[in-house]
Coordinates of C-alpha atoms in Angstrom, one line a residue:
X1 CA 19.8 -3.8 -10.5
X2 CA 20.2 -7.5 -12.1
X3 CA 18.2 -8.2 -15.0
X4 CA 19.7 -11.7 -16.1
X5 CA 19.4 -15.6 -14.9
X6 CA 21.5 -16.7 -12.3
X7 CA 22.3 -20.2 -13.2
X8 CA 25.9 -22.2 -12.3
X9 CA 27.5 -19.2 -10.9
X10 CA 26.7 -17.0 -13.9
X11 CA 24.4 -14.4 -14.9
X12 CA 23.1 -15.3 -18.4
X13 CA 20.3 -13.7 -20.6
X14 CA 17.7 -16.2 -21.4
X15 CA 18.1 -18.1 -24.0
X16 CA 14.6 -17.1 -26.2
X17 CA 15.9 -13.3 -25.4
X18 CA 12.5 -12.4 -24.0
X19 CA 12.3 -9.4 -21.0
X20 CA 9.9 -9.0 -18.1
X21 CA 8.4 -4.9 -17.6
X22 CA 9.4 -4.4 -14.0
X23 CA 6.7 -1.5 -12.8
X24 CA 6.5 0.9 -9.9
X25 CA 3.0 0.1 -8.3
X26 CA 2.7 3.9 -7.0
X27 CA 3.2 5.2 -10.4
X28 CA 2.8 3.1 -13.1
X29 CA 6.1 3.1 -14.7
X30 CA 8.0 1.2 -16.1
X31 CA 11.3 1.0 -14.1
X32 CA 13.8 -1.7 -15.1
X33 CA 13.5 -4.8 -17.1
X34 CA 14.5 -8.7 -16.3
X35 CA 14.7 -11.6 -18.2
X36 CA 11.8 -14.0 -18.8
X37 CA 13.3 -18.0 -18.9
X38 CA 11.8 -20.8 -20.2
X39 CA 12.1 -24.4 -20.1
X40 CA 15.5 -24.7 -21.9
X41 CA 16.3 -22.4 -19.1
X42 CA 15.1 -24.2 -16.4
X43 CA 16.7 -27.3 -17.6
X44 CA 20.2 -25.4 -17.2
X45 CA 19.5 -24.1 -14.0
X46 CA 18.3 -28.0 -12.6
X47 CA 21.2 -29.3 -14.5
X48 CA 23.7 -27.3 -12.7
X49 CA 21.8 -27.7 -9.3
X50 CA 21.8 -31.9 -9.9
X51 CA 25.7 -31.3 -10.6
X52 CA 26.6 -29.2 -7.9
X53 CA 25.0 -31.8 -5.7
X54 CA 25.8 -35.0 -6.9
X55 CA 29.7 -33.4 -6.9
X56 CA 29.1 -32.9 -3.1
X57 CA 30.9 -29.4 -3.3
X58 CA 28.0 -28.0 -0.8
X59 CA 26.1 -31.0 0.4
X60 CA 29.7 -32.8 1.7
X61 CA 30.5 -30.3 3.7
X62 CA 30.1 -30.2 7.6
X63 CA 27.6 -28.3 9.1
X64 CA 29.8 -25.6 10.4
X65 CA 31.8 -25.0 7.0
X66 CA 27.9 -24.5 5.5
X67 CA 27.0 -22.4 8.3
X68 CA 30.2 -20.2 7.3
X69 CA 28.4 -19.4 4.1
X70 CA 25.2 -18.5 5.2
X71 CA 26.6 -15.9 8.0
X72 CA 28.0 -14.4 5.2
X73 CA 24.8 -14.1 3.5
X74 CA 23.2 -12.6 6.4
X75 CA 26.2 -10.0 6.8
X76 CA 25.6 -9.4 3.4
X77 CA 22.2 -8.9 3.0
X78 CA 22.4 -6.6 6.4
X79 CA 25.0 -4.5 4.8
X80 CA 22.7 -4.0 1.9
X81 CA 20.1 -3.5 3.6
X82 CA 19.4 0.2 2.7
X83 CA 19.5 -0.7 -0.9
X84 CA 17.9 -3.8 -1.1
X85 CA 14.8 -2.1 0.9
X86 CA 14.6 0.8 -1.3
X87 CA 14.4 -2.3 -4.3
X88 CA 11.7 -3.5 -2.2
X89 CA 9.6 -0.3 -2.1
X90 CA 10.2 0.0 -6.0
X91 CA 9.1 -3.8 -6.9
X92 CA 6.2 -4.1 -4.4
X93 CA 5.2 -1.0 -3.0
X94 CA 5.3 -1.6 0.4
X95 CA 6.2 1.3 2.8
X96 CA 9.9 1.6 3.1
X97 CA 9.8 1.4 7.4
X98 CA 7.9 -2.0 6.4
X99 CA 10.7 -3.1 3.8
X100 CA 13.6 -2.0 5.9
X101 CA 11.9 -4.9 8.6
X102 CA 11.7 -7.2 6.0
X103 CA 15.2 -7.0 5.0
X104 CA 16.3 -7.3 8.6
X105 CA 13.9 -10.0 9.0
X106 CA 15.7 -12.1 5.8
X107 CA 19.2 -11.7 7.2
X108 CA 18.1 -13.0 10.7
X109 CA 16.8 -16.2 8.6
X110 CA 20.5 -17.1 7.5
X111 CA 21.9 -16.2 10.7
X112 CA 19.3 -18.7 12.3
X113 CA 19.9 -21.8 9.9
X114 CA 23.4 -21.2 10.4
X115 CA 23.5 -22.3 13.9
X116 CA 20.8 -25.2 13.0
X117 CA 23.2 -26.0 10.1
X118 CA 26.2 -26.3 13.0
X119 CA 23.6 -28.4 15.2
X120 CA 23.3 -30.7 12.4
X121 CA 26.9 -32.1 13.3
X122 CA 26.5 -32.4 16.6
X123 CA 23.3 -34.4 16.6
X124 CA 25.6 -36.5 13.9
X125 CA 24.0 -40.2 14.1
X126 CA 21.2 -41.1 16.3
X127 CA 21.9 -44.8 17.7
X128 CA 18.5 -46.9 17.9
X129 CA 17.9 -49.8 20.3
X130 CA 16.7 -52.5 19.0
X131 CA 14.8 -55.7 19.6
X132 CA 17.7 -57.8 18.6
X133 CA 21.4 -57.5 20.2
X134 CA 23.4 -58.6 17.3
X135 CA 22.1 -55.9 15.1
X136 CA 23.0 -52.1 15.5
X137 CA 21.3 -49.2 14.1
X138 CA 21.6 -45.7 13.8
X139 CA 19.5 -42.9 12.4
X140 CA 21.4 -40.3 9.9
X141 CA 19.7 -36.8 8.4
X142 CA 21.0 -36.5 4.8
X143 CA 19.4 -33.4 2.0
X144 CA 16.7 -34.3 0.1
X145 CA 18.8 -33.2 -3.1
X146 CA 17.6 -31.0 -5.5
X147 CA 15.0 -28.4 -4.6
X148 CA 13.0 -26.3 -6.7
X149 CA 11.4 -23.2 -4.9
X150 CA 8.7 -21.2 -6.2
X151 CA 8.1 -17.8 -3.9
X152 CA 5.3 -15.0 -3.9
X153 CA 5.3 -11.3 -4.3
X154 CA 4.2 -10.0 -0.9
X155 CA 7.5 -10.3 0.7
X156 CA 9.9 -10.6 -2.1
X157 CA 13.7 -11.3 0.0
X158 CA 12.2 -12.6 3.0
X159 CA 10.1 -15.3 1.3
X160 CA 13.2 -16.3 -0.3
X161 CA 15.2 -16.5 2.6
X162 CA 12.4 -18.9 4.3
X163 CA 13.3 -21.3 2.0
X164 CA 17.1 -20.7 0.8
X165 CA 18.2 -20.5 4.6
X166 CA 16.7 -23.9 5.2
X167 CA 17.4 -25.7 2.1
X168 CA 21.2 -24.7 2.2
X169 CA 21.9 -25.1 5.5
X170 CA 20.6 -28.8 5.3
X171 CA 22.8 -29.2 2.2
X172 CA 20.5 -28.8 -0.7
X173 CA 20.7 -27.5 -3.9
X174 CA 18.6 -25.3 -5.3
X175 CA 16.3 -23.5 -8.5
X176 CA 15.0 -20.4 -6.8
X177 CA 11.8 -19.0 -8.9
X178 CA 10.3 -15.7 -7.5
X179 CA 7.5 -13.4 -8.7
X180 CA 8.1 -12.2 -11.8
X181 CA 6.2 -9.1 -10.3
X182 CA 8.6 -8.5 -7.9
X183 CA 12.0 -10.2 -8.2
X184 CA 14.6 -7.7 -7.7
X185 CA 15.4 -8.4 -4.6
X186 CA 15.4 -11.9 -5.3
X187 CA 18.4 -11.7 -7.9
X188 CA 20.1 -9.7 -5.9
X189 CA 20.7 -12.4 -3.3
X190 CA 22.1 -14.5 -6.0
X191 CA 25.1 -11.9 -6.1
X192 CA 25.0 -11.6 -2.0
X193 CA 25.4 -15.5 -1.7
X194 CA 28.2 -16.0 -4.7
X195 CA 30.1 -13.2 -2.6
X196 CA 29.7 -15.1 0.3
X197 CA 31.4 -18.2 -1.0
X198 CA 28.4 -20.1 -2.4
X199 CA 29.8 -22.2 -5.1
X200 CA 28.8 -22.4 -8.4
X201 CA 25.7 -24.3 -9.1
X202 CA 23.9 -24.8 -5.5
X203 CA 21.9 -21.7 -5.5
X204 CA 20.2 -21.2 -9.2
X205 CA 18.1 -18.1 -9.6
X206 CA 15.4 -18.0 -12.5
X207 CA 12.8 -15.2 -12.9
X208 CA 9.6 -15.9 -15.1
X209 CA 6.1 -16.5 -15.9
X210 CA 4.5 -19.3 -13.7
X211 CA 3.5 -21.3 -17.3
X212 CA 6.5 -20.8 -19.2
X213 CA 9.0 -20.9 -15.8
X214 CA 7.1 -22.3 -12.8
X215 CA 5.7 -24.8 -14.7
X216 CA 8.4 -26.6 -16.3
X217 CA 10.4 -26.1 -12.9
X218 CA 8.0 -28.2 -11.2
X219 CA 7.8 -31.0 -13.8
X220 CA 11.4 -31.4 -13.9
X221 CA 12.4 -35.1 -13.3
X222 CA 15.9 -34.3 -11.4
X223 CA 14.1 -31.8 -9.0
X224 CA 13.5 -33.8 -5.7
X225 CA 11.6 -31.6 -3.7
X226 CA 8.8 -28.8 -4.5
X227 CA 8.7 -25.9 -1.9
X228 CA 5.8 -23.5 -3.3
X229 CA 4.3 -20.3 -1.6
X230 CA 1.3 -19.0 -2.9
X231 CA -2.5 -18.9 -3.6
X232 CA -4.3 -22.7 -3.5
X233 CA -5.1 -22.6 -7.2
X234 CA -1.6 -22.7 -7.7
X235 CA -0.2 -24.9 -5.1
X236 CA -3.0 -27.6 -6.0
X237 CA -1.8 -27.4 -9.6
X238 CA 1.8 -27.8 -8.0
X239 CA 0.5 -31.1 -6.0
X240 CA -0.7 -32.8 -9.2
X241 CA 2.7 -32.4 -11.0
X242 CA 4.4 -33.2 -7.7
X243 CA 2.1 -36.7 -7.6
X244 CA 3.7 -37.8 -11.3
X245 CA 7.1 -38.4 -9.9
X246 CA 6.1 -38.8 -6.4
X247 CA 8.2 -35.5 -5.1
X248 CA 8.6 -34.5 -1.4
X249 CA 6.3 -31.6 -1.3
X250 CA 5.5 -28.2 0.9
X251 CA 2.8 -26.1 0.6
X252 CA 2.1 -22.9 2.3
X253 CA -0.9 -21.1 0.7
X254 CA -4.1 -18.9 1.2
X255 CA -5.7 -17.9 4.6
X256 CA -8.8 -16.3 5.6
X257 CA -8.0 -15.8 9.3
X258 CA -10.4 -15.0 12.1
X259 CA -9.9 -12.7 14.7
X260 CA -11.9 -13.2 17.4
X261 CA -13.3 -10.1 20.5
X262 CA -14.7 -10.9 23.2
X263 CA -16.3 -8.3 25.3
X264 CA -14.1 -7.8 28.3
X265 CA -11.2 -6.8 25.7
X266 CA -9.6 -3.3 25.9
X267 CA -10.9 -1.5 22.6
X268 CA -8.1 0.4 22.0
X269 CA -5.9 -2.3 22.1
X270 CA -7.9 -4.7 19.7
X271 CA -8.5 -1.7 17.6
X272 CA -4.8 -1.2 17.3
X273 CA -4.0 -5.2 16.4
X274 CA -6.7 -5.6 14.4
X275 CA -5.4 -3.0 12.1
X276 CA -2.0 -4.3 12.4
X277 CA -3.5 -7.7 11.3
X278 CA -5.3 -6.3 8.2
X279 CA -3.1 -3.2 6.9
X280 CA 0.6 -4.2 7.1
X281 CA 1.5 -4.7 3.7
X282 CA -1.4 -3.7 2.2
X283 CA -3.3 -6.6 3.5
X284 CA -1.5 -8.4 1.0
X285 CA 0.0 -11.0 3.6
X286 CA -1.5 -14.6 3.7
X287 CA -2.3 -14.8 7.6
X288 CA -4.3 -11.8 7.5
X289 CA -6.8 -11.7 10.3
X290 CA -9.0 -10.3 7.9
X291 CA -12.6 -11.8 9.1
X292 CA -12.9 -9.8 12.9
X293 CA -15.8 -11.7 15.1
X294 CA -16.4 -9.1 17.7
X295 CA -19.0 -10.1 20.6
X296 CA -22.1 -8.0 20.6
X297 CA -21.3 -6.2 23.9
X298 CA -18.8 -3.8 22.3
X299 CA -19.5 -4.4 18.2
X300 CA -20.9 -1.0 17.5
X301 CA -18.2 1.0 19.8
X302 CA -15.4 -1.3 18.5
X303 CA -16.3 -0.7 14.5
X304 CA -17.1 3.4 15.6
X305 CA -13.4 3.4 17.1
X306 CA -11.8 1.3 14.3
X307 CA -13.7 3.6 11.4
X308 CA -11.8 6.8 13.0
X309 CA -8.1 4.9 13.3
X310 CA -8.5 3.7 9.6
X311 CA -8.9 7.6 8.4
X312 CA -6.1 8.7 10.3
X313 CA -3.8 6.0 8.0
X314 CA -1.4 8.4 5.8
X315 CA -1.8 6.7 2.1
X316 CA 0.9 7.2 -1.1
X317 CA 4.5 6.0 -2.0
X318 CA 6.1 3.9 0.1
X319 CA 9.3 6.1 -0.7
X320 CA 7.7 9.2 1.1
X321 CA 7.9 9.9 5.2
X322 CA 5.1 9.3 6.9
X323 CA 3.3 6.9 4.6
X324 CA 1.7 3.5 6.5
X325 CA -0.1 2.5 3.4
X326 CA 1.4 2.2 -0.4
X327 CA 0.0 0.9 -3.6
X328 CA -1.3 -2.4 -3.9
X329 CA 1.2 -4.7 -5.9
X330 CA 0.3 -4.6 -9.1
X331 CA -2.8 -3.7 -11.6
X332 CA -4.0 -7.0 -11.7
X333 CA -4.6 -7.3 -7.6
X334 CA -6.0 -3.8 -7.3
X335 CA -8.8 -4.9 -9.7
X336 CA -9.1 -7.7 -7.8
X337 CA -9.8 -6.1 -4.6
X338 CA -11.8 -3.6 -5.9
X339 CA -14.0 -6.1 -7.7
X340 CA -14.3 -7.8 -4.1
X341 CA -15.2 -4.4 -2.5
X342 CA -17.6 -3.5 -5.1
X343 CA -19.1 -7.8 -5.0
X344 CA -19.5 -6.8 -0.5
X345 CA -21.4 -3.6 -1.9
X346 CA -24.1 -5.9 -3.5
X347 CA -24.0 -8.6 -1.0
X348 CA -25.2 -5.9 1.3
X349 CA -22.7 -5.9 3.8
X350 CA -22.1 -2.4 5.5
X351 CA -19.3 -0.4 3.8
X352 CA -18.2 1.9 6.9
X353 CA -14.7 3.4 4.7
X354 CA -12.8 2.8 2.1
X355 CA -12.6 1.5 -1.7
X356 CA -10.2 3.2 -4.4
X357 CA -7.8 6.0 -3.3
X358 CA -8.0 8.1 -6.4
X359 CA -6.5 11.3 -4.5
X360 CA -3.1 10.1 -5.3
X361 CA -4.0 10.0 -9.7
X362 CA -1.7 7.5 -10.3
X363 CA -1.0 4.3 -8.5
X364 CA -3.0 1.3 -7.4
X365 CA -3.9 2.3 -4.3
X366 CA -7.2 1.2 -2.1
X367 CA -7.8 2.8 0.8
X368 CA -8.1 1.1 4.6
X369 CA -11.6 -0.5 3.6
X370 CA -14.1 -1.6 6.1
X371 CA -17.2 -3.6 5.7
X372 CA -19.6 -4.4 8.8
X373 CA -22.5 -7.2 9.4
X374 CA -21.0 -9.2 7.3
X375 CA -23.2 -12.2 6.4
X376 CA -21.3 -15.7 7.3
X377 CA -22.0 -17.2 3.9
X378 CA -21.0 -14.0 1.6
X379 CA -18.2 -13.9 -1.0
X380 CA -16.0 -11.3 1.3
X381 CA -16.7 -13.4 4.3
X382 CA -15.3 -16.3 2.6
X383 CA -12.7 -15.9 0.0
X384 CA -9.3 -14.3 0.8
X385 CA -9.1 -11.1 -0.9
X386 CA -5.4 -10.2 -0.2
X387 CA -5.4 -6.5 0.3
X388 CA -6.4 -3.7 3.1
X389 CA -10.2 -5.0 3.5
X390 CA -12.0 -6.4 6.6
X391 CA -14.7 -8.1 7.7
X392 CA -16.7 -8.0 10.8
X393 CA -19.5 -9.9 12.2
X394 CA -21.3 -9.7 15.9
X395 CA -21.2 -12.5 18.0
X396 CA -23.0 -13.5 21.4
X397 CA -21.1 -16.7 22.6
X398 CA -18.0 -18.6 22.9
X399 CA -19.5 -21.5 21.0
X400 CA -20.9 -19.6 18.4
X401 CA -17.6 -17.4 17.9
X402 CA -15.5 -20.7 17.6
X403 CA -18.2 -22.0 15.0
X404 CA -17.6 -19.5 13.0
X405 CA -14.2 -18.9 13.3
X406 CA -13.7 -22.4 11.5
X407 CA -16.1 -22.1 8.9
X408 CA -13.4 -21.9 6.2
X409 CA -11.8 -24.0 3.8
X410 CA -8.7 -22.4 5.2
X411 CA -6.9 -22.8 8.6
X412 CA -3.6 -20.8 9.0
X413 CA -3.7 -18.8 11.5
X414 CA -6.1 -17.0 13.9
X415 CA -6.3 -14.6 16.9
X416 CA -8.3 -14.3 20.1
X417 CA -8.3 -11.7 22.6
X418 CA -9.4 -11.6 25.9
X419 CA -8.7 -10.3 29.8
X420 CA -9.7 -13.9 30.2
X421 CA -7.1 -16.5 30.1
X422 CA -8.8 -19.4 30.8
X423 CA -11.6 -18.3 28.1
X424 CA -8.1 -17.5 25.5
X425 CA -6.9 -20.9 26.2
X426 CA -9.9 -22.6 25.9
X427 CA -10.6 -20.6 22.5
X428 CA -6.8 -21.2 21.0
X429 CA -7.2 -24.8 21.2
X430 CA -10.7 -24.7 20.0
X431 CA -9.2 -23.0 16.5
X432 CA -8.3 -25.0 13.8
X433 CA -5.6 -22.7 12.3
X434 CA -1.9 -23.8 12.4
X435 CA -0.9 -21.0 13.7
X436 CA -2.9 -18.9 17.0
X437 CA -2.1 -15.7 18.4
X438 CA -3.4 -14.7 21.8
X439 CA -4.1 -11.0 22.5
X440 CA -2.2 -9.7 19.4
X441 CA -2.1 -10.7 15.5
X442 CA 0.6 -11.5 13.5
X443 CA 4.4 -11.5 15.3
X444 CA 6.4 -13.9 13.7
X445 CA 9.3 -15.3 14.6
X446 CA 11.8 -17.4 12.7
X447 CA 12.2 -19.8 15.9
X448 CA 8.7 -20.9 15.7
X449 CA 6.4 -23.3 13.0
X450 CA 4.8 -21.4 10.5
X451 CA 2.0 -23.3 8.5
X452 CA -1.4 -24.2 8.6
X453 CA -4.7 -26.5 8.4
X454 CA -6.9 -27.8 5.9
X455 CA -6.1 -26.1 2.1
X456 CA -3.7 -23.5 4.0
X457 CA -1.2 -26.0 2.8
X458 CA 1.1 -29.2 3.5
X459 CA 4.2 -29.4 6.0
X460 CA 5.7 -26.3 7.7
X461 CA 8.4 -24.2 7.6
X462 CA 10.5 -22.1 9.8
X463 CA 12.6 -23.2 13.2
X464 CA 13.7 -27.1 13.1
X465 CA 10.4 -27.8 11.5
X466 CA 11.6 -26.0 8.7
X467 CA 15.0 -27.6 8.5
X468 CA 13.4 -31.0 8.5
X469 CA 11.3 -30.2 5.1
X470 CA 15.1 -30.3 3.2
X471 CA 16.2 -33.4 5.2
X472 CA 15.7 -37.2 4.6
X473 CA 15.9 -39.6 7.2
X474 CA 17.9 -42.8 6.4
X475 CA 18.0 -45.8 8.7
X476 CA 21.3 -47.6 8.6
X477 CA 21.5 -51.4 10.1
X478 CA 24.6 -53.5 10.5
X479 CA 25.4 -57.1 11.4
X480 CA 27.3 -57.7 13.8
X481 CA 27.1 -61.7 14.4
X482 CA 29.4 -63.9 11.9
X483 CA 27.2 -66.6 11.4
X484 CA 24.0 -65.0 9.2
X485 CA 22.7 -68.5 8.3
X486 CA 22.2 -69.4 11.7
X487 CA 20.3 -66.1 12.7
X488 CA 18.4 -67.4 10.1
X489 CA 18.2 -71.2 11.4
X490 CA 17.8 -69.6 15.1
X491 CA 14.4 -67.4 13.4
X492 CA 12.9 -70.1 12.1
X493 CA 13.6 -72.5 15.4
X494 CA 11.7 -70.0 17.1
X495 CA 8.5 -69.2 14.6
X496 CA 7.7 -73.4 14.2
X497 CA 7.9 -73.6 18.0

């Protein structure tokens, strides 16, 4: 396991000496430890990602000698995979059938932006017509330049490779930041990519606190572009120091996403993607459908039916066979959640299951937890709690199950199902979530946006979309008349009449 900086190629300690506890969530312990950097550190690692681009030893090269490099990366991470899953499982707790997906998941990224990194030379420059035939135009994509990328802890390597894929494969450079809750994974990707022929300098890997690291990262004046996962406290924080230098900007952040029942639904089958929607990962995953609007018809039967699947869920190390449910990621977000739990206890919302798992003794574990008749203006109802909880609330109309579908301040994704199609269609366009799914919750694929309304963030990433975030678009004009002065004359002629 890596505990140092990856900065210019090299892995250095930081520079004030100080150390990050890495600890298992299912037991406690302390398992490893990794450097804590600073702003004297982030300066090096922007410094050597400015260099490395301003050299043009990543960002001159064709498409197809970048996308070289990034199948490599993928090959590597896939031949890894194993290992870097079992890291995964250590630093976050997530079931190790989960982080074995995940892994695959991240290597499919760079395999992805590798072939949009090879399109990028065959769309080449983009000729414009214009009004005027003595002038030509053209259209060329160039990298926005320096990138500093700030990831969460929920899916450690595949966060990562959302944004590294993207950002090298349009010729960036970068300053990776992840969790300093769960970065193993993350430094290990420095050593994949160096072995893969990155050179020195273009990816930079720094692991810290979000004051003493994310902070200075993100006021950095040679960093052109801010690329920030994570909850809306942060990323607005994010925006204002972004607004100071004016800096190209993505956001993806929080989600309170409805999931919406209607009565003609099979039961089993919305049972079975409702949980999928709420207790993969621990709930900790930002499109969580996590508030369920179920119409009256088939409320009580569907909660009845979802209560029994929920106890059936095995709980305990992610390590051990069998488990569908570890430890949440840390001490900090189990009393988080369990504070939420215990605030739906006195808002008077039905607690069906759930709450702590103390069975296991050690760990921060919360069992599947369930809370019914929800109240539309409670605390649960309305705030993202980030772990395995959900909410549901009766409805008896379309128009009154859209309503309250959007009354949130967040809008990234959301679910309807229905043996209706007309009724699904109607409904998924109704939604204002960025992202909808129709008869199931949650598949993801890297060919397809990913990002959402209102303060679910800014911009999106993933597919071309995501490409374009690391891309600037330059308009080049040329001449081609020798006699400028009387283009002029001849403009003039023609606005005096």
């Amino acid at each position: 396991m890596k505990s140092e900086l990856f900065i210019n190629g090299a892995w250095v300690a930081a520079q004030s000496g100080g150390m990050i506890d890495v600890i298992d969530p299912a037991s406690e312990q302390v398992v490893h430890q990794i450097a804590s950097a600073e702003a004297a550190d982030i300066d090096a690692a922007v410094k050597a990602a400015k260099s490395a681009f301003d050299a043009g030893t990543w960002s001159g090269m064709t498409g197809a000698e970048r996308a070289i490099v990034l199948r490599n990366i993928a090959t590597g991470i896939e031949a890894r995979t194993e290992e870097l899953a079992r890291l995964e499982v250590l630093d976050n707790g997530k079931p190790l059938p989960e982080a074995r997906w995940d892994i695959e998941d991240a290597a499919a990224c760079f395999h992805f932006y590798a072939g949009l990194s090879e399109e990028l030379d065959a769309e080449g420059a983009q000729n414009i017509t214009v009004s005027d035939d003595r002038f030509t135009t053209r259209v060329v994509k160039e990298p926005v330049g320096v990138v500093g990328a700030i990831i969460p802890w929920n899916f450690p390597l595949l966060m990562a490779a959302w944004k590294v894929a993207p950002a090298l494969a349009a010729g960036c450079t970068m300053v990776l930041k992840p969790s300093e809750v769960t970065a193993l994974t993350a430094l290990e990707l420095g050593d994949i990519a160096q072995k893969a022929g990155l050179p020195d300098g273009v990816l930079n890997i720094v692991t810290g606190f979000g004051p003493s690291a994310g902070q200075p990262l993100t006021e950095h004046p040679d960093i052109d572009k801010l690329a920030f996962t994570g909850s809306v406290t942060t990323g607005s924080r994010i925006m204002q120091s972004a607004a100071k230098d004016i800096k190209n900007l993505s956001l993806e952040l929080g989600g309170k996403s409805p999931f919406v029942v209607f009565g003609d639904s099979d039961i089993e089958q919305a049972v079975e993607w409702i949980m999928f929607g709420i207790f993969w990962n621990q709930g900790e995953v930002c499109s969580a459908t996590s508030r369920v609007l179920v119409e009256d018809t088939i409320y009580e039967k569907l909660v009845a039916r979802l209560e029994l699947e929920a106890r059936k869920i095995t709980i305990g190390d992610g390590m051990d066979e069998g488990v569908l449910l570890g430890p949440l990621v840390n001490k900090s977000q189990y009393d988080k959640v369990l504070g939420l739990i215990a605030t739906g206890v006195e808002e008077g919302a039905r607690l069906v299951c759930g709450g702590a798992h103390t069975d296991i003794g050690k760990g921060y574990f919360v069992a599947p937890t369930i809370f019914a008749d929800v109240d539309e203006n409670s605390v649960i109802w309305q705030e993202e709690i980030f772990g395995p909880v959900v909410c549901l609330k009766p409805f008896s109309s379309e128009s009154e199950a859209v309503r309250l579908a959007n009354d949130s301040e967040y809008g990234l994704a959301a679910a309807v199902m229905s043996k209706d199609d007309a009724r699904c269609e109607r409904v998924a366009h109704a939604l204002r979530a960025g992202i909808v799914w129709i008869n199931c919750s949650q598949p993801t694929f890297v060919e397809a946006p990913w990002g959402g309304y209102k303060k679910s963030g800014i911009g999106r990433e993933l597919g071309k979309w995501g490409l374009n975030n690391y891309l600037e678009t330059k308009q080049i004009t040329r001449f081609d008349d020798n006699s400028p002065w009387g283009w002029y004359l001849k403009q003039a002629e023609d606005q005096t009449g």
